[in-house]
Short mmCIF file of C-alpha atoms and ligand atoms in Angstrom, two decimals:
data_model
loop_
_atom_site.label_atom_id
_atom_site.label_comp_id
_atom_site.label_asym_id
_atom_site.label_seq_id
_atom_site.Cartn_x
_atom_site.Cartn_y
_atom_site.Cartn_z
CA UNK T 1 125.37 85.40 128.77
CA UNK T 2 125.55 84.29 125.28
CA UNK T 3 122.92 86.74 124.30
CA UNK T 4 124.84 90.00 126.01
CA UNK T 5 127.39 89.03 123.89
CA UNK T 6 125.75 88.43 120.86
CA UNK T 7 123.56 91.85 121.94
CA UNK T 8 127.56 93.77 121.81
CA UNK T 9 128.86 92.35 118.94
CA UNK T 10 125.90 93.69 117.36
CA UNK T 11 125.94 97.02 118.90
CA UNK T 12 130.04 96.97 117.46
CA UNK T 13 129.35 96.17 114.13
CA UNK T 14 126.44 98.76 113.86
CA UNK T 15 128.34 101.45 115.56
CA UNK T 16 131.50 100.71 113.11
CA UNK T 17 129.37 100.32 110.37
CA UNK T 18 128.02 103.84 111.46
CA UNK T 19 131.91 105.06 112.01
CA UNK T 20 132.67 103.97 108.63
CA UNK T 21 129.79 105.58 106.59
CA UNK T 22 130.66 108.88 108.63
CA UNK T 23 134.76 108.29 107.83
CA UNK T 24 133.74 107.94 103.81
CA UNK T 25 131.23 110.55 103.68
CA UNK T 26 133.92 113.32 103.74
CA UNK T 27 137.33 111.58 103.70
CA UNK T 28 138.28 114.74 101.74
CA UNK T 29 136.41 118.61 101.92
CA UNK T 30 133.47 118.15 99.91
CA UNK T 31 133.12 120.48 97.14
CA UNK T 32 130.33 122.21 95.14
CA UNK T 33 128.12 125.05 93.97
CA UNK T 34 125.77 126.74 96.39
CA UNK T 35 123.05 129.00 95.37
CA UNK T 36 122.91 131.76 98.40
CA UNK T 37 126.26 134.01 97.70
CA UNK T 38 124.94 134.67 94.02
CA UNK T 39 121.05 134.39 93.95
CA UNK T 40 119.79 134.83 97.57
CA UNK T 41 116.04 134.26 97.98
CA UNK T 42 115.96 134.44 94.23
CA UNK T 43 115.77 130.70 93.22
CA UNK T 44 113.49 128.58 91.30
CA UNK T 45 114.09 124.97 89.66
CA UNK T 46 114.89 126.42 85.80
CA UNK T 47 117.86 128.43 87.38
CA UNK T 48 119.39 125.14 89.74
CA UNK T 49 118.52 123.16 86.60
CA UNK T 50 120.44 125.50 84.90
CA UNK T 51 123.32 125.46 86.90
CA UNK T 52 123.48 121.78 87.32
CA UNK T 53 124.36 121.39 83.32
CA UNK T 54 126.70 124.29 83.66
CA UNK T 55 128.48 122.39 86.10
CA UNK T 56 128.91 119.44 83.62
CA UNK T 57 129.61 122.05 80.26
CA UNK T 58 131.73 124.29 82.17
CA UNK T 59 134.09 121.16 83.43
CA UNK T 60 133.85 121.62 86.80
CA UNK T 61 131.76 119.07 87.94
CA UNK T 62 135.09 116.81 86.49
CA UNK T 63 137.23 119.28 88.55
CA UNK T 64 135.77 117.72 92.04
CA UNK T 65 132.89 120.28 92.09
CA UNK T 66 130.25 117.30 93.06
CA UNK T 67 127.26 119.01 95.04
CA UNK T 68 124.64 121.04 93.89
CA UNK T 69 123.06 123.23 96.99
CA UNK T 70 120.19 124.53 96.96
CA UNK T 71 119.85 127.07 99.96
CA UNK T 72 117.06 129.40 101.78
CA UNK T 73 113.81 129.97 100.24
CA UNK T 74 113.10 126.53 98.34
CA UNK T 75 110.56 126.06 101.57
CA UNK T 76 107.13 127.27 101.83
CA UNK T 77 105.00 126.07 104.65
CA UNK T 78 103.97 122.29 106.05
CA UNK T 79 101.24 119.86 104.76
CA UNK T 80 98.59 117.88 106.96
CA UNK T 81 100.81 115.21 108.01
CA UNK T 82 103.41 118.11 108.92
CA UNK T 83 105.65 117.03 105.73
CA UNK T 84 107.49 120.21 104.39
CA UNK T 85 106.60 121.95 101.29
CA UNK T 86 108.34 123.43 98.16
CA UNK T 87 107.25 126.76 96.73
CA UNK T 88 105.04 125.43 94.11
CA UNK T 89 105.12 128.63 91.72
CA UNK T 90 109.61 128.52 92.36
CA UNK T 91 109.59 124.58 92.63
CA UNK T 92 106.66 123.44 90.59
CA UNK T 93 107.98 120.16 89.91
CA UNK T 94 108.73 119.73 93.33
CA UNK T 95 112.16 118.76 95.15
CA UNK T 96 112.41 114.89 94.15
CA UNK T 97 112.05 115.63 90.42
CA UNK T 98 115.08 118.31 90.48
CA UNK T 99 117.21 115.88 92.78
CA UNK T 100 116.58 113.69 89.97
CA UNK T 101 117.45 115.73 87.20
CA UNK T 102 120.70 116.79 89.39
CA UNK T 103 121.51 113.20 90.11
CA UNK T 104 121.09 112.41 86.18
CA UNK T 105 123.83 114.91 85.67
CA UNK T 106 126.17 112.93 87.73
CA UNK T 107 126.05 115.21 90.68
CA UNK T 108 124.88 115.19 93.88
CA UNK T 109 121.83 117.36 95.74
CA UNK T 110 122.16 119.37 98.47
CA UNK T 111 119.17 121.02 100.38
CA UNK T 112 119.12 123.43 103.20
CA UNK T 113 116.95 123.95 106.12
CA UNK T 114 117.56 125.12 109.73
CA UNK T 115 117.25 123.93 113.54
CA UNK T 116 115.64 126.86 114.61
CA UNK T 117 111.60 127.41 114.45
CA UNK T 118 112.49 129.58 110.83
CA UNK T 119 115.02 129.81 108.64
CA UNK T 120 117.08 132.98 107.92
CA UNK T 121 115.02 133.74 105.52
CA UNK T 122 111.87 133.36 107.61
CA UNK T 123 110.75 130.14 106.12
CA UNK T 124 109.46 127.28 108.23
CA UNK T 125 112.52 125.64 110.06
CA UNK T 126 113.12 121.93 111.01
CA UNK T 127 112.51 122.44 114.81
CA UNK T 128 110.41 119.80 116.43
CA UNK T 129 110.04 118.37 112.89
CA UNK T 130 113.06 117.10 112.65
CA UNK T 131 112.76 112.95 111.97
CA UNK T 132 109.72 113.86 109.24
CA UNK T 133 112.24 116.34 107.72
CA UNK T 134 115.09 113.95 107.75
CA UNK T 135 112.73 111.49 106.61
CA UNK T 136 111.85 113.64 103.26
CA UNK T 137 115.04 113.94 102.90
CA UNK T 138 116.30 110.62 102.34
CA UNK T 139 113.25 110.14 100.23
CA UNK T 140 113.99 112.27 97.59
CA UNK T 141 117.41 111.48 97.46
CA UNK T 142 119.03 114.37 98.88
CA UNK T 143 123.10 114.17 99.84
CA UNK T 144 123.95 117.24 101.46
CA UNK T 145 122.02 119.10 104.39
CA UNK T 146 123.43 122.51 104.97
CA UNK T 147 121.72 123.43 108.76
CA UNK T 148 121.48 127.03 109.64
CA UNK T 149 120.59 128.39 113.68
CA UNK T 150 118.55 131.26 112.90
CA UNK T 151 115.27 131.43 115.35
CA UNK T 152 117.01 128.98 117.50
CA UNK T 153 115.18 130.57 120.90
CA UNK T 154 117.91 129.52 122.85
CA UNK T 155 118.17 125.79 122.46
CA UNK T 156 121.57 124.10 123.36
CA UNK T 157 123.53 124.18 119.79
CA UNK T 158 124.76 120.62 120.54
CA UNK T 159 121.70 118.86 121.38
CA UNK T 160 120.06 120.85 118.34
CA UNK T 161 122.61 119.56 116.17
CA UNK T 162 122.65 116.01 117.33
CA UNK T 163 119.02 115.38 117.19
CA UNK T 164 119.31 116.50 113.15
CA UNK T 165 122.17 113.99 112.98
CA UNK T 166 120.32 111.36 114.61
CA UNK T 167 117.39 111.91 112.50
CA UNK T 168 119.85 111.63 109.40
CA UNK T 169 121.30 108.30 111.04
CA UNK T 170 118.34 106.18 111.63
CA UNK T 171 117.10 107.11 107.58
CA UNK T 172 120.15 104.88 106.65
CA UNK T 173 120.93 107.18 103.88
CA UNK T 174 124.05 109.35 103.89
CA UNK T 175 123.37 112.98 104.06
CA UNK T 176 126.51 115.30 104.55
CA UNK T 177 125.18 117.50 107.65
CA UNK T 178 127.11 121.30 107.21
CA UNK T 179 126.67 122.61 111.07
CA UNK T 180 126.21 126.18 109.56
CA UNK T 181 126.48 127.70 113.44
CA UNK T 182 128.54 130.60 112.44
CA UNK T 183 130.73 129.59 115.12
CA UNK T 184 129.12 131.19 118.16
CA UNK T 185 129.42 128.17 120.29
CA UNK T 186 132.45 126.51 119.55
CA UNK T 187 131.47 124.01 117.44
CA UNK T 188 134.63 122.70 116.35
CA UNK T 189 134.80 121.35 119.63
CA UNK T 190 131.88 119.02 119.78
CA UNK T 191 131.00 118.81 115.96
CA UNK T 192 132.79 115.52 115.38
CA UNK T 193 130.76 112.65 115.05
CA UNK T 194 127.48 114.72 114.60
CA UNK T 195 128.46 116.73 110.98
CA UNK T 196 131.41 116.72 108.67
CA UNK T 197 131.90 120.69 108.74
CA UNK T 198 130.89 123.64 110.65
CA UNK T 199 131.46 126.86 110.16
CA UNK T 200 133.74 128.90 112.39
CA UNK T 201 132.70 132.42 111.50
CA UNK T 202 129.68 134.77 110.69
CA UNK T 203 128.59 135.37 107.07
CA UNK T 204 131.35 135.82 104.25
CA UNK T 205 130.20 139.10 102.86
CA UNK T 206 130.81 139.83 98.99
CA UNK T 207 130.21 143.85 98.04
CA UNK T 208 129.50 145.63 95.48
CA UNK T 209 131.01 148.20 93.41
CA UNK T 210 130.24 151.17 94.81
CA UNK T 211 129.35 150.15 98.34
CA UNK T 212 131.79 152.03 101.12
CA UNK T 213 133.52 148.35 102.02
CA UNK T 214 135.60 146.21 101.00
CA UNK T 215 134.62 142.61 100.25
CA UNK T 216 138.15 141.09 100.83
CA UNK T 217 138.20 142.49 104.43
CA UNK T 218 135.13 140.18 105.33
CA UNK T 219 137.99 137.51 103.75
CA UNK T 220 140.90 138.39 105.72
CA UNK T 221 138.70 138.51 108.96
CA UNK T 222 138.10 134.51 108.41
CA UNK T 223 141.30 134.25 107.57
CA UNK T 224 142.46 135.37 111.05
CA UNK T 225 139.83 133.17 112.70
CA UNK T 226 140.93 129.98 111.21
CA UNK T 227 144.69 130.31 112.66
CA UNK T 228 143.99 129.31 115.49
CA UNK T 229 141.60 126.64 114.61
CA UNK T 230 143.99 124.05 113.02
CA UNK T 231 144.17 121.02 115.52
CA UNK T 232 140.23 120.20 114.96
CA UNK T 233 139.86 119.65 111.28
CA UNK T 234 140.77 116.29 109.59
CA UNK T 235 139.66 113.46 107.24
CA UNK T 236 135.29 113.25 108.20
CA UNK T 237 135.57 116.60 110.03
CA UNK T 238 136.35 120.26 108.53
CA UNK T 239 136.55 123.93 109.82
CA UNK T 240 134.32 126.18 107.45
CA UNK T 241 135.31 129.44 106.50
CA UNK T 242 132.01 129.66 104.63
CA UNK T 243 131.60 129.61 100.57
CA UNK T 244 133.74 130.51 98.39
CA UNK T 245 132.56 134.07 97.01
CA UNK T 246 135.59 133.92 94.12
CA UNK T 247 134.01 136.02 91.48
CA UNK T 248 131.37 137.91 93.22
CA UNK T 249 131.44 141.63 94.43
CA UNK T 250 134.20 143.91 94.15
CA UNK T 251 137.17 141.73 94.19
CA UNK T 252 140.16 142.03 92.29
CA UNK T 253 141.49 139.24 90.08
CA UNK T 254 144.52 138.74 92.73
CA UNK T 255 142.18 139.32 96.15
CA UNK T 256 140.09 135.55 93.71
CA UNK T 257 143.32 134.26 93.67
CA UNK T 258 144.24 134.93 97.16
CA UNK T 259 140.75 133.52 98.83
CA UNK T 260 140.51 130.37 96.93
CA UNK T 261 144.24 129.51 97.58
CA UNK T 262 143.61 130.39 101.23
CA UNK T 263 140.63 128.08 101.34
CA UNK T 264 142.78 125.05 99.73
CA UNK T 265 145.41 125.68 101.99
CA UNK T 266 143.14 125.49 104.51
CA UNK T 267 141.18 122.12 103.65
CA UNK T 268 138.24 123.83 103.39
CA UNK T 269 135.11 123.23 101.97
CA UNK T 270 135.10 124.39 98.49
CA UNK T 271 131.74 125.39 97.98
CA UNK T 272 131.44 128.21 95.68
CA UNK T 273 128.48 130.56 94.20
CA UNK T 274 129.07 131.92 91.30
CA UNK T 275 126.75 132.74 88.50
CA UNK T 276 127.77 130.19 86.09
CA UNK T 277 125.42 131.55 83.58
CA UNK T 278 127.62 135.12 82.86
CA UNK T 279 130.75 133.41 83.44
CA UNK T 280 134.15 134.74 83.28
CA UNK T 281 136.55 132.58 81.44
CA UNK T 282 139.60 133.94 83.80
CA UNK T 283 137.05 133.22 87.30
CA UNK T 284 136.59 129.57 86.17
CA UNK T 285 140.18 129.15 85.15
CA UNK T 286 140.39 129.96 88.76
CA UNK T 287 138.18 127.90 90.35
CA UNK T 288 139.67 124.75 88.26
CA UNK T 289 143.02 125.29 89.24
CA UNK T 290 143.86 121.31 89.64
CA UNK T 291 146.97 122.13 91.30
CA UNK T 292 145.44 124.28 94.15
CA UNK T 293 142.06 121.83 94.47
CA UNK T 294 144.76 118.91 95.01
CA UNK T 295 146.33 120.79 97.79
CA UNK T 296 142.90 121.40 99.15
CA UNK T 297 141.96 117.75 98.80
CA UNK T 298 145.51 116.10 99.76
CA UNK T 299 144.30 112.92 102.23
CA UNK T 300 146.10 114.09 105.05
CA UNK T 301 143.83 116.65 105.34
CA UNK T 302 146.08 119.10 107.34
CA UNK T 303 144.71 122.56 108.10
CA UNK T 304 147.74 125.03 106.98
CA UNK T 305 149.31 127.03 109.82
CA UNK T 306 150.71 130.39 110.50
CA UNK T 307 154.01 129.80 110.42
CA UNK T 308 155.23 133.60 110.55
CA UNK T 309 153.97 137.11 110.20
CA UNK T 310 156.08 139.90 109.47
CA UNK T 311 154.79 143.46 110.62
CA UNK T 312 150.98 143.60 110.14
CA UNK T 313 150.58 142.34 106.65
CA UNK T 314 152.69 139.65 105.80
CA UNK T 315 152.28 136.42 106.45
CA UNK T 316 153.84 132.66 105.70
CA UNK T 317 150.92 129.16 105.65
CA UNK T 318 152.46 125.96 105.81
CA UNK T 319 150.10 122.96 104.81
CA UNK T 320 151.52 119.22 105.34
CA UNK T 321 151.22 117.47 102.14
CA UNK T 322 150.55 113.40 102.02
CA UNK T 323 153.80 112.80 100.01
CA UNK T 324 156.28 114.31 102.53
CA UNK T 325 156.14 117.66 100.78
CA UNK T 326 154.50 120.55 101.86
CA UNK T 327 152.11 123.44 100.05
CA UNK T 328 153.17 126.96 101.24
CA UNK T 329 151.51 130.34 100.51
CA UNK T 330 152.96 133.58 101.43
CA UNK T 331 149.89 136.07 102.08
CA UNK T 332 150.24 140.05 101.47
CA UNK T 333 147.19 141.26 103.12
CA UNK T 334 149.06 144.91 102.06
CA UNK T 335 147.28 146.80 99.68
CA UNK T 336 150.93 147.36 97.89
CA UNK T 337 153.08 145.08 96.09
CA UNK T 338 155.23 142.66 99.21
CA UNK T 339 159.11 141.91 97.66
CA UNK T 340 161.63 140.03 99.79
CA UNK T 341 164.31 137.61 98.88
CA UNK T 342 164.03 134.33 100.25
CA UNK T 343 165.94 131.42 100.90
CA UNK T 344 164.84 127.49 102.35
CA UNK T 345 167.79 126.39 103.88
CA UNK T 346 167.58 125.47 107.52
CA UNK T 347 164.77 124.42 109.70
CA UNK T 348 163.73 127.83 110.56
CA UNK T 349 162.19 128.90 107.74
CA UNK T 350 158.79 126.90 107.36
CA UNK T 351 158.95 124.59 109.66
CA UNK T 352 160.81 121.48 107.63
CA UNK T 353 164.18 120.43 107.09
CA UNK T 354 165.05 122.00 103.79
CA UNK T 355 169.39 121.38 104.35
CA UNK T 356 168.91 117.72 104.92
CA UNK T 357 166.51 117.37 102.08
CA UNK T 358 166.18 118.81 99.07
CA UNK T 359 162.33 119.27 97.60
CA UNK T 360 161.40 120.97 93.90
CA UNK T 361 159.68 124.20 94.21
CA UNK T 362 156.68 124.44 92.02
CA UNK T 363 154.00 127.45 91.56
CA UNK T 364 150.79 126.89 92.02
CA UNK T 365 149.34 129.93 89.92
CA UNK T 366 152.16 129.94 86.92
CA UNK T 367 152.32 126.06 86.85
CA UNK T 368 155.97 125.78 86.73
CA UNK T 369 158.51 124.46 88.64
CA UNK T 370 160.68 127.24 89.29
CA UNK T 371 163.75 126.02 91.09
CA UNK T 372 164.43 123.75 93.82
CA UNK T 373 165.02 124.49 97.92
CA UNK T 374 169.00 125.13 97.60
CA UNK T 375 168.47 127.92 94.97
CA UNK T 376 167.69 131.31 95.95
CA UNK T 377 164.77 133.34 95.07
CA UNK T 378 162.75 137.00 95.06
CA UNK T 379 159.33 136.78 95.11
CA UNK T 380 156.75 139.54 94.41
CA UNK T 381 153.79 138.96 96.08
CA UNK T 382 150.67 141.36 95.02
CA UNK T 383 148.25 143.71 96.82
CA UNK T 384 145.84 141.47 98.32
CA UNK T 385 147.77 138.36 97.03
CA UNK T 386 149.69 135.39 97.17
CA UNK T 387 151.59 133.42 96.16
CA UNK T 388 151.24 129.91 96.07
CA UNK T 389 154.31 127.18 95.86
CA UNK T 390 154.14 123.46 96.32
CA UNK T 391 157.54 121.66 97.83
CA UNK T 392 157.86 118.11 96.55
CA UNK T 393 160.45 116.13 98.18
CA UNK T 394 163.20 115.76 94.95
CA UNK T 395 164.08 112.12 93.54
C1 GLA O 1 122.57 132.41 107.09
C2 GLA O 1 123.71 131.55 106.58
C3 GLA O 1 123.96 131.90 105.12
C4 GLA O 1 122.69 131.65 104.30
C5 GLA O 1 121.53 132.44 104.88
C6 GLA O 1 120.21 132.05 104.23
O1 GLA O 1 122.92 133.76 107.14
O2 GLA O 1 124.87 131.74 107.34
O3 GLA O 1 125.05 131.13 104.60
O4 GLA O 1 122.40 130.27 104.29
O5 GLA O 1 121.40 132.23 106.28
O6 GLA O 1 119.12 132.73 104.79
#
């Protein structure tokens, strides 16, 4: 009898031991550089090394920006005892040395790989080899495993999944695992407790000048599929919109401003993939926007809500904010200016009880407060844009 016990109290202090490593691993959306939406196949270890002290000159690593991804292509084949292999002519000091250069920067590495038999890219994939790959892994120190489901054959995405994350588990080391299932089976529904984030949608798509499409439409696409998806991210478990593309293709300064303040209202991952090495002063000011990555990272970790659309275009996000307040955003998906006068009295309006209490109304992009909820207000909301306010519950 005594050893049934002793066998369960065990079991309980593993599995909350387990619970609490997966609770602290992503208390908040993790955040970070990735290297597909600006390079593609096109890496090698100079470039991430590159990168990595951008992310320290630049200030962003001090902004929250703490992984350092390195995505498709890094792979090249398996060696006799099955172990996977870096391009040696891209990677030539192989994967352990740059997770150690990365780590010396005071950032953490991220790797990618994918449950099917190949990778996106065609490179060899972690099926069947999942415990050595794991294994590797952990060895060379790597934090982040983004997990793709090209060349899947089939399988059953949750048991695919969950062997990964068991294979992560019994290493002992903590590896976030991004589910990076584009959505197609519902992964928000059996994600928890198996990866911190999964993506809900297929590929963000940045264009080019010049190309008959608009890059912001791919935006507003994921924009509509989160709505819905609210009730299933938290603290330890996040929808994915995908990374940020803020600065890449053919979008307008307003259409940057408009995705990453979506994505913080959101909770989203902010993982973004930019190429730090032309950088635009205005596209970082962006991306370090304090005021916007604290709404993203607020503990309650609330996904915002529709609260209201007006007509096709316009639309008003509500985010529950840890302090009482709230962050608000109204969205103009119009491709012409969006007035209206606006007022915050009543419960109708957003969702909170703006007569019985009185918050200060602050803007996110002109870092100001600019009134309080009794006063009365016209806002101009650009093309493509937003605007951004945080409600703070008044002294
Ligand atoms: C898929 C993923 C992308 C990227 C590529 C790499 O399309 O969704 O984010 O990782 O594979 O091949």
């Amino acid at each position: 009898m005594k050893i049934i016990i002793l066998f369960f109290s065990i079991l309980a202090a593993v599995s909350a031991n387990a619970q609490a490593v997966a609770d602290t691993l992503c208390s908040t959306p993790p955040m970070g550089w990735n290297s597909w939406n600006c390079f593609h196949r096109d890496i090698d270890e100079d470039k991430i090394k590159e990168i990595a002290d951008l992310m320290v000159s630049t200030g962003l690593r001090d902004a929250g920006y703490t992984y350092l991804n390195v995505d498709d292509c890094w792979q090249t084949g398996r060696d006799n005892s099955f172990r996977i292999v870096a391009d040696e002519k891209k990677f030539p000091s192989g994967m352990k040395a740059l997770a150690d250069y990365v780590h010396a920067r005071g950032l953490k590495f991220g790797i990618y790989s994918c449950a099917g038999t190949k990778t996106c890219a065609g490179r060899p994939g972690s099926r069947g080899y999942e415990y050595i790959d794991a294994a590797t892994y952990a060895e060379w120190g790597v934090d982040f495993l983004k997990y793709d489901w090209c060349n899947n054959n089939g399988a059953n995405a949750r048991e695919a999944y969950y062997i990964m994350s068991d294979a992560i588990r019994q290493t002992g080391h903590p590896i976030v695992l991004s589910i990076c299932e584009w959505g197609d089976n519902k992964p928000w529904e059996w994600g928890q407790g198996i990866g911190q984030m999964w993506r809900i949608s297929p590929d963000i798509v940045a264009v080019c000048e010049g190309d008959n499409y608009w890059g912001g439409a791919s935006i507003f696409s994921i924009i509509d599929r989160m709505a819905p998806l609210w009730p299933y991210s938290g603290p330890g478990n996040w929808n994915d919109p995908d990374m940020l593309q803020v600065g890449n293709g053919d979008l307008t300064y307003d259409e940057n401003v408009m995705h990453f303040s979506m994505w913080c209202m959101f909770s989203a991952p902010l993982i973004f993939g930019y190429d730090l090495r032309s950088a635009d002063p205005k596209i970082l000011e962006i991306l370090t926007n304090r005021e916007a990555i604290a709404i993203d990272q607020d503990r309650l970790g609330k996904q915002a809500m529709m609260f209201e659309r007006t007509g096709k275009y316009h639309e008003t996000w509500v985010k529950e904010l840890a302090d009482g307040g709230a962050a608000l955003c109204f969205l103009n998906k119009d491709d012409k200016e969006w007035v209206f006068d606006y007022h915050f009295w009543g419960f109708d309006n957003i969702g909170m009880d703006c007569t019985g209490n009185l918050y200060t109304v602050r803007d996110i992009w002109k870092h100001k407060n600019i009134g309080d909820t009794k006063d009365r207000y016209r806002f101009k909301v650009p093309a493509h844009g937003v605007i951004m306010l945080r409600l703070t519950p008044a002294e």
